[in-house]
PDB file of N, CA, C and O in Angstrom:
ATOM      1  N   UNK A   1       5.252  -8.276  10.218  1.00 88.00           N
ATOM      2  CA  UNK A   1       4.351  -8.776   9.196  1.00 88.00           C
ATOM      3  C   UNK A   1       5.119  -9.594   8.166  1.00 88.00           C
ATOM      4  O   UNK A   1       6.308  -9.488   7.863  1.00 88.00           O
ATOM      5  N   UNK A   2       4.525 -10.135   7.859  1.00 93.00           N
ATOM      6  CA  UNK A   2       5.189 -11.215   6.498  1.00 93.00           C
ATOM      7  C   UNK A   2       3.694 -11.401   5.651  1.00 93.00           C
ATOM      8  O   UNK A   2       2.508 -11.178   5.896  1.00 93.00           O
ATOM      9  N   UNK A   3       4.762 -12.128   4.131  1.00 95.00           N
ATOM     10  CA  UNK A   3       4.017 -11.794   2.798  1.00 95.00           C
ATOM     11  C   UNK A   3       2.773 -13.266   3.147  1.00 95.00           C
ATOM     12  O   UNK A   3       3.082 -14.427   3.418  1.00 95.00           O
ATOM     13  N   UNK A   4       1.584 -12.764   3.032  1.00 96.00           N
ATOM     14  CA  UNK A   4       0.400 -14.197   3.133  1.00 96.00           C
ATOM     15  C   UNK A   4      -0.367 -13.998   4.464  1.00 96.00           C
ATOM     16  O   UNK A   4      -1.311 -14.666   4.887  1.00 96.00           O
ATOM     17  N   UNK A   5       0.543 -12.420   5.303  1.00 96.00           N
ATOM     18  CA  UNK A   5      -0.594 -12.062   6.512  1.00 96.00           C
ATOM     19  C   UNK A   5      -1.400 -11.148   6.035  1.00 96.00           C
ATOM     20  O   UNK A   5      -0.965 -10.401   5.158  1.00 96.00           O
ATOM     21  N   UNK A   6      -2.670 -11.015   6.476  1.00 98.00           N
ATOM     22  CA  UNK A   6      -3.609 -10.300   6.730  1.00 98.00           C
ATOM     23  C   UNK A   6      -3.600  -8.874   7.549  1.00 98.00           C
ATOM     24  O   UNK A   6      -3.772  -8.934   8.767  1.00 98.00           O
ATOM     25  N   UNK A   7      -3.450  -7.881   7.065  1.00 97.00           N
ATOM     26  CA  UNK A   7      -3.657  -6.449   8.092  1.00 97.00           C
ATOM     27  C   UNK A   7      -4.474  -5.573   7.619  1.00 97.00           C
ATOM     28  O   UNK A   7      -4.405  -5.193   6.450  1.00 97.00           O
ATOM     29  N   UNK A   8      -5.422  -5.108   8.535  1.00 98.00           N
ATOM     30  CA  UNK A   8      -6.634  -4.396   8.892  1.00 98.00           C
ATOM     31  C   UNK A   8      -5.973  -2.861   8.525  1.00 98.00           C
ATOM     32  O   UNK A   8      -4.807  -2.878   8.919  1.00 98.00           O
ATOM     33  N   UNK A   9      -6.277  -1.655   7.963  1.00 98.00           N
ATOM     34  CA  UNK A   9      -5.542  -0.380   7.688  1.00 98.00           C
ATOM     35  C   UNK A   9      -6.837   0.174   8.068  1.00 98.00           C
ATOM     36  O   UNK A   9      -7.844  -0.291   7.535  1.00 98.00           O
ATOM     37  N   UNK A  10      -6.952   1.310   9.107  1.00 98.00           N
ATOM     38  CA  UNK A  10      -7.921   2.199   9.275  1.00 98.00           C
ATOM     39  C   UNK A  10      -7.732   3.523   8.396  1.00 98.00           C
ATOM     40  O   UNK A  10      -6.858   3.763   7.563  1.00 98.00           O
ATOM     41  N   UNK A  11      -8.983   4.445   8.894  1.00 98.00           N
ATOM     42  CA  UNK A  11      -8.866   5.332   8.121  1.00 98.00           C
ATOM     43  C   UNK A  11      -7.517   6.460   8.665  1.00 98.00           C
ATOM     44  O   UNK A  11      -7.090   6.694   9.796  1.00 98.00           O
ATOM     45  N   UNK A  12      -7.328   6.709   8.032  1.00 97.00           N
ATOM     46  CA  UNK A  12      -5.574   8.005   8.671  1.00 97.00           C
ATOM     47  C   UNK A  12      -4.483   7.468   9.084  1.00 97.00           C
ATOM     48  O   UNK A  12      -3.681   8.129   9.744  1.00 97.00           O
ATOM     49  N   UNK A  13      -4.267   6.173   8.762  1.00 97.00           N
ATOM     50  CA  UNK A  13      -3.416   5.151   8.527  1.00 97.00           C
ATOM     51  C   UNK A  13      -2.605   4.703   7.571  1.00 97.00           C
ATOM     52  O   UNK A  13      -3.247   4.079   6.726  1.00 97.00           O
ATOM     53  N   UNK A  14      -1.322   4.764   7.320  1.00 95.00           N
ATOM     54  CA  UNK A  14      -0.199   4.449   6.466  1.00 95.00           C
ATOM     55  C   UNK A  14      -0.451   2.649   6.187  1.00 95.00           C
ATOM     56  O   UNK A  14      -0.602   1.821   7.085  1.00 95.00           O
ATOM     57  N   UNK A  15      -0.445   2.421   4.982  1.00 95.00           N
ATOM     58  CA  UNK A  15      -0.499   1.199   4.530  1.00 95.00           C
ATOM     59  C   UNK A  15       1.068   0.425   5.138  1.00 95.00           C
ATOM     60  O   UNK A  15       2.093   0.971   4.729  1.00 95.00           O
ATOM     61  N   UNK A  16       1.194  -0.459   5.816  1.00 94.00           N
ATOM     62  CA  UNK A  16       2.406  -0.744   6.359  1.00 94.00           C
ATOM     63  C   UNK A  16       3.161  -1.537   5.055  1.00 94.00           C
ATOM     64  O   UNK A  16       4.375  -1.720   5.140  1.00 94.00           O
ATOM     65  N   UNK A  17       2.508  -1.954   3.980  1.00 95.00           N
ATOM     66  CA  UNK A  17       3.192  -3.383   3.489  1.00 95.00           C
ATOM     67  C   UNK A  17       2.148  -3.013   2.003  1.00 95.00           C
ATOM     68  O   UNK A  17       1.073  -2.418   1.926  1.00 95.00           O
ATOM     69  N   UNK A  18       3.269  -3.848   0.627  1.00 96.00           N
ATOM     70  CA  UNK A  18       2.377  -4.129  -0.356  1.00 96.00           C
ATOM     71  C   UNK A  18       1.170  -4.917  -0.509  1.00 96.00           C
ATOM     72  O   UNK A  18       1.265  -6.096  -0.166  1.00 96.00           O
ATOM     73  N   UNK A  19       0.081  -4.520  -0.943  1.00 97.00           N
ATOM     74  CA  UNK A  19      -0.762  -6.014  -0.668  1.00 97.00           C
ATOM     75  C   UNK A  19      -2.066  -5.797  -1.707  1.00 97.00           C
ATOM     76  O   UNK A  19      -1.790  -5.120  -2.697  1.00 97.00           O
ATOM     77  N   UNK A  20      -3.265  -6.217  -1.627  1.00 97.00           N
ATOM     78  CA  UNK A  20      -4.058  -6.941  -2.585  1.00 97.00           C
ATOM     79  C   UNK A  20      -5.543  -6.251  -1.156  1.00 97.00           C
ATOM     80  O   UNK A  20      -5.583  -6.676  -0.002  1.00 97.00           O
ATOM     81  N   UNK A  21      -6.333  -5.397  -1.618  1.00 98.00           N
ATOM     82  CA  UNK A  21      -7.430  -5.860  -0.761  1.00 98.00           C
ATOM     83  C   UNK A  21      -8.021  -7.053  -0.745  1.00 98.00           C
ATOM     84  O   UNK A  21      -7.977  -7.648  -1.822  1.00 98.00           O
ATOM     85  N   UNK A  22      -8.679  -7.710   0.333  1.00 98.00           N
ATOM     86  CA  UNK A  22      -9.890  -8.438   0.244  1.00 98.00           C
ATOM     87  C   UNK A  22     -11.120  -8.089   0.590  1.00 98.00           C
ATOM     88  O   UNK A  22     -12.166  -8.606   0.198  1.00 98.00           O
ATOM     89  N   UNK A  23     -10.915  -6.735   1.725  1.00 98.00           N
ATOM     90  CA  UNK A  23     -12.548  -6.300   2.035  1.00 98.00           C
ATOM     91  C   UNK A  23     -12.353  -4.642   1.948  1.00 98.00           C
ATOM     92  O   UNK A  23     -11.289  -4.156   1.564  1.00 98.00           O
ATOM     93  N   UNK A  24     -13.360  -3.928   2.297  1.00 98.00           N
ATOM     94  CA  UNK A  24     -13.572  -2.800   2.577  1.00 98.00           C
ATOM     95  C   UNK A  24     -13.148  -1.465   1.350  1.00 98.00           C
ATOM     96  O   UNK A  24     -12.543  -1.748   0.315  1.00 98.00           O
ATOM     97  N   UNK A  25     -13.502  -0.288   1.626  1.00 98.00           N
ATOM     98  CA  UNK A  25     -12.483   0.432   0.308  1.00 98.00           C
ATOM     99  C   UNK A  25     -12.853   1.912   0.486  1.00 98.00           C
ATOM    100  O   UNK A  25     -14.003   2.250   0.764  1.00 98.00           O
ATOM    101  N   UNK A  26     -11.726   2.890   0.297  1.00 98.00           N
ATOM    102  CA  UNK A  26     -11.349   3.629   0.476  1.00 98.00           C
ATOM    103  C   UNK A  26     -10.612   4.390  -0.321  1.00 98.00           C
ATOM    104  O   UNK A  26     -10.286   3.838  -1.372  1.00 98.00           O
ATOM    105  N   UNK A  27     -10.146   5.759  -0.125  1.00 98.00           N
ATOM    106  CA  UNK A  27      -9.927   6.345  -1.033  1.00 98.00           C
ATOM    107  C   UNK A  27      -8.002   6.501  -0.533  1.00 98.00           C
ATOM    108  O   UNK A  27      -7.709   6.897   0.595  1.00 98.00           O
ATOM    109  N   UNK A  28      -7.328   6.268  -1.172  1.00 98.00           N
ATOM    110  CA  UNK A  28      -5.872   6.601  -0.903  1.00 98.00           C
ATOM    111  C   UNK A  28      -5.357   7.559  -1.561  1.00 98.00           C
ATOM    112  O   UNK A  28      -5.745   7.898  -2.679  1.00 98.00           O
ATOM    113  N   UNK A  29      -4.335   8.147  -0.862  1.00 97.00           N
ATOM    114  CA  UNK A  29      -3.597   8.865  -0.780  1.00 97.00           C
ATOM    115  C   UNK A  29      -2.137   8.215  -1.728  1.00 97.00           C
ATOM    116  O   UNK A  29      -1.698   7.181  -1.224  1.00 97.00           O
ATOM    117  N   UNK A  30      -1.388   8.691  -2.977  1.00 94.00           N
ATOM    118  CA  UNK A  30      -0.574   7.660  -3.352  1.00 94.00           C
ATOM    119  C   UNK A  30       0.299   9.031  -4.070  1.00 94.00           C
ATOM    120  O   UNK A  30       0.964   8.866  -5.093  1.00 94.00           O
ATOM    121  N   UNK A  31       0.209  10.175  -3.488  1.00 93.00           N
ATOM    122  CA  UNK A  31       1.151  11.301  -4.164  1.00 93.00           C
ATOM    123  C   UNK A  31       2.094  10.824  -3.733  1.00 93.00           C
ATOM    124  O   UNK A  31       2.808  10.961  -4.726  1.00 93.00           O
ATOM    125  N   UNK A  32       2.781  10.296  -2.941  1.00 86.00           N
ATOM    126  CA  UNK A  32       4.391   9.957  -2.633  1.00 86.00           C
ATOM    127  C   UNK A  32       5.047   9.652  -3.565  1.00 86.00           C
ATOM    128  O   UNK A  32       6.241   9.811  -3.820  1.00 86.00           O
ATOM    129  N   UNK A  33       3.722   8.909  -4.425  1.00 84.00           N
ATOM    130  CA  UNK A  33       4.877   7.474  -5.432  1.00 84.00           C
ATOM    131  C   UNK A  33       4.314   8.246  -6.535  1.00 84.00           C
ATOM    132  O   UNK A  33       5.105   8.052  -7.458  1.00 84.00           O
ATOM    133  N   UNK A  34       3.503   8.915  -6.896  1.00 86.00           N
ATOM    134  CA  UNK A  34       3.135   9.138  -8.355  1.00 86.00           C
ATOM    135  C   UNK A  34       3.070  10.941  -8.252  1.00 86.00           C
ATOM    136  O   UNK A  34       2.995  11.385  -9.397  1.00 86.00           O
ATOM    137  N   UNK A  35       3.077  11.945  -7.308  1.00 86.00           N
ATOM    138  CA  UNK A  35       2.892  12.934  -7.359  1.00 86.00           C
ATOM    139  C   UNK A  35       1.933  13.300  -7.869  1.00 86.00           C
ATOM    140  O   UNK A  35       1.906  14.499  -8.146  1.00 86.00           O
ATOM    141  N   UNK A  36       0.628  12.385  -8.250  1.00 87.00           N
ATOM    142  CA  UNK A  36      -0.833  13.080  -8.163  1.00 87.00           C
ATOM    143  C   UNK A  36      -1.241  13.412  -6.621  1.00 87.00           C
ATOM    144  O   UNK A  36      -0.872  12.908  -5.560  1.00 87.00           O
ATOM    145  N   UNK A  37      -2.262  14.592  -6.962  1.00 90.00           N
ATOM    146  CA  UNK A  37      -2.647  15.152  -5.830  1.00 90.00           C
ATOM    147  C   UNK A  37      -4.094  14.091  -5.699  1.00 90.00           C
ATOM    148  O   UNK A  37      -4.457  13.762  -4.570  1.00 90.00           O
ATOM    149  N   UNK A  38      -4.740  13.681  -6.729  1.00 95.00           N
ATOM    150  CA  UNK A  38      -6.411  13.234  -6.296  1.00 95.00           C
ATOM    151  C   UNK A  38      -6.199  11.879  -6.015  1.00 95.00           C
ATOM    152  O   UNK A  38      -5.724  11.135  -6.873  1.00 95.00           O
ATOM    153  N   UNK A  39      -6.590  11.372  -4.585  1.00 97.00           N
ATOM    154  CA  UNK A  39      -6.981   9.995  -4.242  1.00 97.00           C
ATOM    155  C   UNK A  39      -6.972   9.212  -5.247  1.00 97.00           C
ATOM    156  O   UNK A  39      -7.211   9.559  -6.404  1.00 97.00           O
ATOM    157  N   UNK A  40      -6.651   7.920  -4.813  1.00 96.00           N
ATOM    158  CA  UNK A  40      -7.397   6.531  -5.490  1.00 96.00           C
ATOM    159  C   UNK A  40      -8.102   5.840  -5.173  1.00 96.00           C
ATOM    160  O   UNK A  40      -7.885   5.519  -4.004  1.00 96.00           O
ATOM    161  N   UNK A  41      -9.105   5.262  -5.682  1.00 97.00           N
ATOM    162  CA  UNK A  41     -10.418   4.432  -4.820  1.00 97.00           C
ATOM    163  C   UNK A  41      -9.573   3.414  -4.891  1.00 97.00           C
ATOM    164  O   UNK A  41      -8.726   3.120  -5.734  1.00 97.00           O
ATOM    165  N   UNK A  42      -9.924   2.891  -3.858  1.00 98.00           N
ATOM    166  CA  UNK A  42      -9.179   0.985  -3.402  1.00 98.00           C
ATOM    167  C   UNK A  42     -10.503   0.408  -3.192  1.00 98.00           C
ATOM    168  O   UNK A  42     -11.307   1.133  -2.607  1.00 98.00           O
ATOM    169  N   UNK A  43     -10.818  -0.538  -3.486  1.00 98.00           N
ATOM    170  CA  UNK A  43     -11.871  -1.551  -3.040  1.00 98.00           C
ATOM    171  C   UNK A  43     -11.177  -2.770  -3.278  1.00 98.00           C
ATOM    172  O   UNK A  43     -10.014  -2.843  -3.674  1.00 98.00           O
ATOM    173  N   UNK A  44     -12.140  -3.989  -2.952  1.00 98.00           N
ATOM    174  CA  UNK A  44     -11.533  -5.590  -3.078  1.00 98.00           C
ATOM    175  C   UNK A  44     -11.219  -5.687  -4.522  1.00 98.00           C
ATOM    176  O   UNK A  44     -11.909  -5.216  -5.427  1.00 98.00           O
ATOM    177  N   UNK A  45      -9.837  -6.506  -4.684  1.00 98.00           N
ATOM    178  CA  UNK A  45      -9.450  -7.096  -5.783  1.00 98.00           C
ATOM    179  C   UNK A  45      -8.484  -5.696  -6.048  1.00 98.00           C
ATOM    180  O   UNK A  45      -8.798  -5.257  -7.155  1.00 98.00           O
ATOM    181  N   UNK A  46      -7.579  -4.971  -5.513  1.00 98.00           N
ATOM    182  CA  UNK A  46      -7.058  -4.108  -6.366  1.00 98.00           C
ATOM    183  C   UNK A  46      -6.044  -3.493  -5.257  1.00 98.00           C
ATOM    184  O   UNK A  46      -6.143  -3.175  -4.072  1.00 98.00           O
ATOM    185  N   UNK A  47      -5.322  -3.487  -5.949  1.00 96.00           N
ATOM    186  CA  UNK A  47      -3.272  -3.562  -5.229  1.00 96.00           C
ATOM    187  C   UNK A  47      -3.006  -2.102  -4.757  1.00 96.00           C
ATOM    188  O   UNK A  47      -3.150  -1.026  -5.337  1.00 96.00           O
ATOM    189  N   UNK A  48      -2.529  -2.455  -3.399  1.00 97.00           N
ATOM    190  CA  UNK A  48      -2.553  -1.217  -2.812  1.00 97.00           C
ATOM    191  C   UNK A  48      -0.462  -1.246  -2.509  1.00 97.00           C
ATOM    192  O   UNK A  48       0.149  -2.314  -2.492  1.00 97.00           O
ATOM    193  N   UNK A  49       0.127  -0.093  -2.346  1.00 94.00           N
ATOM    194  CA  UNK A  49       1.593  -0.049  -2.087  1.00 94.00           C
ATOM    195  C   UNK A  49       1.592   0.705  -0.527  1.00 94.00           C
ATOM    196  O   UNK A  49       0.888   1.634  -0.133  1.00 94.00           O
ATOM    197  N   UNK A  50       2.549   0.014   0.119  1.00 93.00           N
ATOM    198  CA  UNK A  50       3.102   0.023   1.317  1.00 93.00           C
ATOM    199  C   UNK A  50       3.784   1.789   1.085  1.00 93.00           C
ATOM    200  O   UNK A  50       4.309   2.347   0.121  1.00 93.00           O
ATOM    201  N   UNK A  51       3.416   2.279   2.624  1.00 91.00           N
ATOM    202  CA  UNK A  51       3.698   3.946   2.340  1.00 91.00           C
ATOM    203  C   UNK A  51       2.953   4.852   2.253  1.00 91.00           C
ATOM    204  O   UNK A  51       3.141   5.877   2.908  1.00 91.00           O
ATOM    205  N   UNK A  52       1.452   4.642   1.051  1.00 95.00           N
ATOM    206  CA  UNK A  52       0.332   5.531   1.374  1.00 95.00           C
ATOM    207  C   UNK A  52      -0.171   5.548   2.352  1.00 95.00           C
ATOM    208  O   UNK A  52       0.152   5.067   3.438  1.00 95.00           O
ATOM    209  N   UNK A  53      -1.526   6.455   1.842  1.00 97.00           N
ATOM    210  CA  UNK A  53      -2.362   7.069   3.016  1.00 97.00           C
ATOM    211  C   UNK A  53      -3.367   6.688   2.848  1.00 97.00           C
ATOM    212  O   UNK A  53      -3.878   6.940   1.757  1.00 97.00           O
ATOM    213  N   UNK A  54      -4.038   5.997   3.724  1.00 98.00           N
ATOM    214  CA  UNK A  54      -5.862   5.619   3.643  1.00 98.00           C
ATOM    215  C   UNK A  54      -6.220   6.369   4.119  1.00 98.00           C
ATOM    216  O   UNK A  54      -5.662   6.629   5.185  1.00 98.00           O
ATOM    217  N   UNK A  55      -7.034   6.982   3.818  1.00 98.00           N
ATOM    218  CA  UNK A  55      -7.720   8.054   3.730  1.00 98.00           C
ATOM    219  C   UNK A  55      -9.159   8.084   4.654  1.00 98.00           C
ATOM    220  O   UNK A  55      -9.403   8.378   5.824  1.00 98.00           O
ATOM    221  N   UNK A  56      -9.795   7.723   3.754  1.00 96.00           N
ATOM    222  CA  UNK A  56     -11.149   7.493   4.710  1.00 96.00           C
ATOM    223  C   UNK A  56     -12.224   6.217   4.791  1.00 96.00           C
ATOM    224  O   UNK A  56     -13.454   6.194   4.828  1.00 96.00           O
ATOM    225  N   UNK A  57     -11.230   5.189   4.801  1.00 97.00           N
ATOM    226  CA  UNK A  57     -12.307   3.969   5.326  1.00 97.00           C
ATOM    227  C   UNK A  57     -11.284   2.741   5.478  1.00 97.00           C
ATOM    228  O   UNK A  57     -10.138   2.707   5.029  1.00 97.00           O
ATOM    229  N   UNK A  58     -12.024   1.619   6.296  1.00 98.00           N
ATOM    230  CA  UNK A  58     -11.335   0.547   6.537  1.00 98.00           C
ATOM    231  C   UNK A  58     -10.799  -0.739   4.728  1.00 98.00           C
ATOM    232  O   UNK A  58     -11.378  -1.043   3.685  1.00 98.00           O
ATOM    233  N   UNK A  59      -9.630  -1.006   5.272  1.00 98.00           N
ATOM    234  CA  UNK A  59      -9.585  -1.752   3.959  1.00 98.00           C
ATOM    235  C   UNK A  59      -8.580  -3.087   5.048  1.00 98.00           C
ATOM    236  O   UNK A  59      -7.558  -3.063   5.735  1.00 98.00           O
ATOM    237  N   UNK A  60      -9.428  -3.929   4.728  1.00 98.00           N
ATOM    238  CA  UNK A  60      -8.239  -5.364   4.785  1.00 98.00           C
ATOM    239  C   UNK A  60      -7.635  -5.887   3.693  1.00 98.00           C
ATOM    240  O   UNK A  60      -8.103  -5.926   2.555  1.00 98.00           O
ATOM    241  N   UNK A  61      -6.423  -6.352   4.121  1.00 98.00           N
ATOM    242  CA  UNK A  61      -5.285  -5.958   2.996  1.00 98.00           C
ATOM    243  C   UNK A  61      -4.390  -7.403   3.407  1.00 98.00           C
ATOM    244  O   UNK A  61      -3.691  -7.791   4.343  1.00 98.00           O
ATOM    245  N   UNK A  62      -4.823  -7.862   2.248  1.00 98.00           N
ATOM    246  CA  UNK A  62      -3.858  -9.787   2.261  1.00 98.00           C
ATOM    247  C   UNK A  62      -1.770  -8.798   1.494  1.00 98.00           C
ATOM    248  O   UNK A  62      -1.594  -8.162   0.454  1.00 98.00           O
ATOM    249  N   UNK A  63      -0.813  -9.124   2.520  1.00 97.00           N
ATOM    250  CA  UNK A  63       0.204  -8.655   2.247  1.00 97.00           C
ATOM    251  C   UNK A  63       0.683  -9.373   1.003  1.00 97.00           C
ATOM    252  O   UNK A  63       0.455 -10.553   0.734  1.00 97.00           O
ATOM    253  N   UNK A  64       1.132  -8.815   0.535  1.00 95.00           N
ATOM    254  CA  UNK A  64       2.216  -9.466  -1.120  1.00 95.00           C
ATOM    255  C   UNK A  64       3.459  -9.029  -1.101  1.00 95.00           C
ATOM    256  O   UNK A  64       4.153  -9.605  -1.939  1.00 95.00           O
ATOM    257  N   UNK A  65       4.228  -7.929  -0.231  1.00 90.00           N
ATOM    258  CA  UNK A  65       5.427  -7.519   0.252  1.00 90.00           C
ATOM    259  C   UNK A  65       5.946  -6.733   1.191  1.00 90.00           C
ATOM    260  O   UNK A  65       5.690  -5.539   1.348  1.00 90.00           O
ATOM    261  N   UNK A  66       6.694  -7.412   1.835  1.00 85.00           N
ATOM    262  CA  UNK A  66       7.246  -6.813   3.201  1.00 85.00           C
ATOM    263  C   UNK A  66       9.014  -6.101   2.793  1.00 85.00           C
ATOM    264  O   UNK A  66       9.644  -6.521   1.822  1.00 85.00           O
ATOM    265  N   UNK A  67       9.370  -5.396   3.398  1.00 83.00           N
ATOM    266  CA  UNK A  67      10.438  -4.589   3.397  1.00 83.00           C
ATOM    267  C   UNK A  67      11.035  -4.509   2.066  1.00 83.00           C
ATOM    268  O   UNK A  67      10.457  -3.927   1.148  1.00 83.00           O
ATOM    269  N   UNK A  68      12.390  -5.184   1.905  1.00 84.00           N
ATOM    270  CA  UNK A  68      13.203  -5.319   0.506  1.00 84.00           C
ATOM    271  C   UNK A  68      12.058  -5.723  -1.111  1.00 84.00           C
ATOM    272  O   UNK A  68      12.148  -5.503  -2.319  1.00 84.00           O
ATOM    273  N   UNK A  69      11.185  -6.320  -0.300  1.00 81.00           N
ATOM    274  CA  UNK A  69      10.031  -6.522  -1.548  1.00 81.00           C
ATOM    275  C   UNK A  69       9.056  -5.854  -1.545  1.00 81.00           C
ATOM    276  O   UNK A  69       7.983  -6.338  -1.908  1.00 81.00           O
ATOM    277  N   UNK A  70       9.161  -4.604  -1.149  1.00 83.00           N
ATOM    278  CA  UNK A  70       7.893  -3.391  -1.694  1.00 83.00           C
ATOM    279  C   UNK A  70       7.876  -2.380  -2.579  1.00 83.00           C
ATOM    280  O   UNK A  70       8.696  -1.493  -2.341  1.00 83.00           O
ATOM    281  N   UNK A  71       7.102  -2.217  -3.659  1.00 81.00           N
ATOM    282  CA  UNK A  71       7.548  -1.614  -4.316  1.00 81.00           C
ATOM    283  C   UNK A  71       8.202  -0.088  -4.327  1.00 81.00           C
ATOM    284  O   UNK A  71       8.774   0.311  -5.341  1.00 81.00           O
ATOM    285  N   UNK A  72       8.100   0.636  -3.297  1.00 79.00           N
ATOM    286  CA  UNK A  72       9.215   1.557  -2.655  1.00 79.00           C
ATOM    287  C   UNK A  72      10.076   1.518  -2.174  1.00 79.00           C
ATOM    288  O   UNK A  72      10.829   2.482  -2.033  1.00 79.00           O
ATOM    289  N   UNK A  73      10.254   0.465  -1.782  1.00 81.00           N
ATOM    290  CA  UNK A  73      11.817   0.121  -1.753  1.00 81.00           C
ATOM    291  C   UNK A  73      12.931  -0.053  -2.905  1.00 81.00           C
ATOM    292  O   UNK A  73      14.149   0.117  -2.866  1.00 81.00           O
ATOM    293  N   UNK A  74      12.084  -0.446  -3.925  1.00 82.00           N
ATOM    294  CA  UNK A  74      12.532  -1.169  -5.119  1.00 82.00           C
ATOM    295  C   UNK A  74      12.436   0.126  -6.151  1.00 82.00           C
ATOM    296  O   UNK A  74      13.000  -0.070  -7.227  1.00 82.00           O
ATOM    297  N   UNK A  75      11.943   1.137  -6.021  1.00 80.00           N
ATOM    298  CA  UNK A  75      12.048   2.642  -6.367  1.00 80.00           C
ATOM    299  C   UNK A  75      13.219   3.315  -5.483  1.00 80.00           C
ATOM    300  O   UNK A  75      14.221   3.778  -6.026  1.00 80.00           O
ATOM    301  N   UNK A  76      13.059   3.335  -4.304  1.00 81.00           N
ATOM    302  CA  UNK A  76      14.538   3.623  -3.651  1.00 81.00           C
ATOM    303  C   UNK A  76      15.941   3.474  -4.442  1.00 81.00           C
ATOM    304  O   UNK A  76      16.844   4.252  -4.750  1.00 81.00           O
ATOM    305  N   UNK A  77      15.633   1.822  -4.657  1.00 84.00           N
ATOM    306  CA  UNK A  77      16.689   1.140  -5.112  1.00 84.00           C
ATOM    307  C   UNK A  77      17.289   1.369  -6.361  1.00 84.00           C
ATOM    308  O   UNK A  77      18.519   1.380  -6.396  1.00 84.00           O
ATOM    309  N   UNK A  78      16.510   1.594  -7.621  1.00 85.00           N
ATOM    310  CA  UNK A  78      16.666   2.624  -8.456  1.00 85.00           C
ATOM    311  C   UNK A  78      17.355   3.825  -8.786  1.00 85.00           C
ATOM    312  O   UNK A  78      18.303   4.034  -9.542  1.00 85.00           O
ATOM    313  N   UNK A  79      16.524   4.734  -7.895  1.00 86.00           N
ATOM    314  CA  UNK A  79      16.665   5.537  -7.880  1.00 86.00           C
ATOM    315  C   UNK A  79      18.348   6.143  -7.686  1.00 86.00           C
ATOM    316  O   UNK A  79      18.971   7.016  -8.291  1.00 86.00           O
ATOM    317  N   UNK A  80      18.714   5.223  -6.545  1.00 88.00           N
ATOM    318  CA  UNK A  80      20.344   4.972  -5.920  1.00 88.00           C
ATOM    319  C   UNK A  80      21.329   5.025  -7.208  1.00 88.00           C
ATOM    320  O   UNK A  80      22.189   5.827  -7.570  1.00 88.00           O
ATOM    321  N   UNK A  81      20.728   3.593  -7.832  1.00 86.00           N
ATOM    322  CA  UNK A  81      21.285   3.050  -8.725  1.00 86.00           C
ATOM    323  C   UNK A  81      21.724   3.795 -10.192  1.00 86.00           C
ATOM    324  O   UNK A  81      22.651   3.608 -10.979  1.00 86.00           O
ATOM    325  N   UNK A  82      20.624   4.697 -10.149  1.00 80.00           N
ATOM    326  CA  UNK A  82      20.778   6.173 -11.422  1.00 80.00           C
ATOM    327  C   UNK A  82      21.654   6.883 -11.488  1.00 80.00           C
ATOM    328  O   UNK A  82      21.656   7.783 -12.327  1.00 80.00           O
TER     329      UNK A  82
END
């Protein structure tokens, strides 16, 4: 994948990449990065991070970062760096 493709995330599906919905919406899973336990609604127009969990519905997802440019990586990187 690269940043300006388009990927389809079903439901029980790991978001592969940072990105931006354009359709569909769902509730994610985002305790990894923030250690809340309650979902987040995702719908169009609103930034989803590479790593969660979609939960229960389809979301298409315009990419904004692939590997070294996701924002878990860039928490990794940090984190190292501390």
């Amino acid at each position: 994948l690269e940043v300006n493709d388009v990927v389809r995330v079903l439901p029980g599906g790991r978001l592969p990449v940072d990105g931006l919905v354009l359709d569909g919406s769902s509730s994610v899973d985002e305790s990894m990065l923030t250690g809340e336990s309650v979902p987040v609604s995702k719908s169009k127009g609103l930034v989803v991070v590479g790593g969660t969990l979609n939960l229960d519905g389809m979301l298409l997802v315009h990419v904004t970062g692939v590997g070294k440019d996701t924002a878990l990586h860039k928490i990794i990187q940090t984190v190292k760096e501390a």
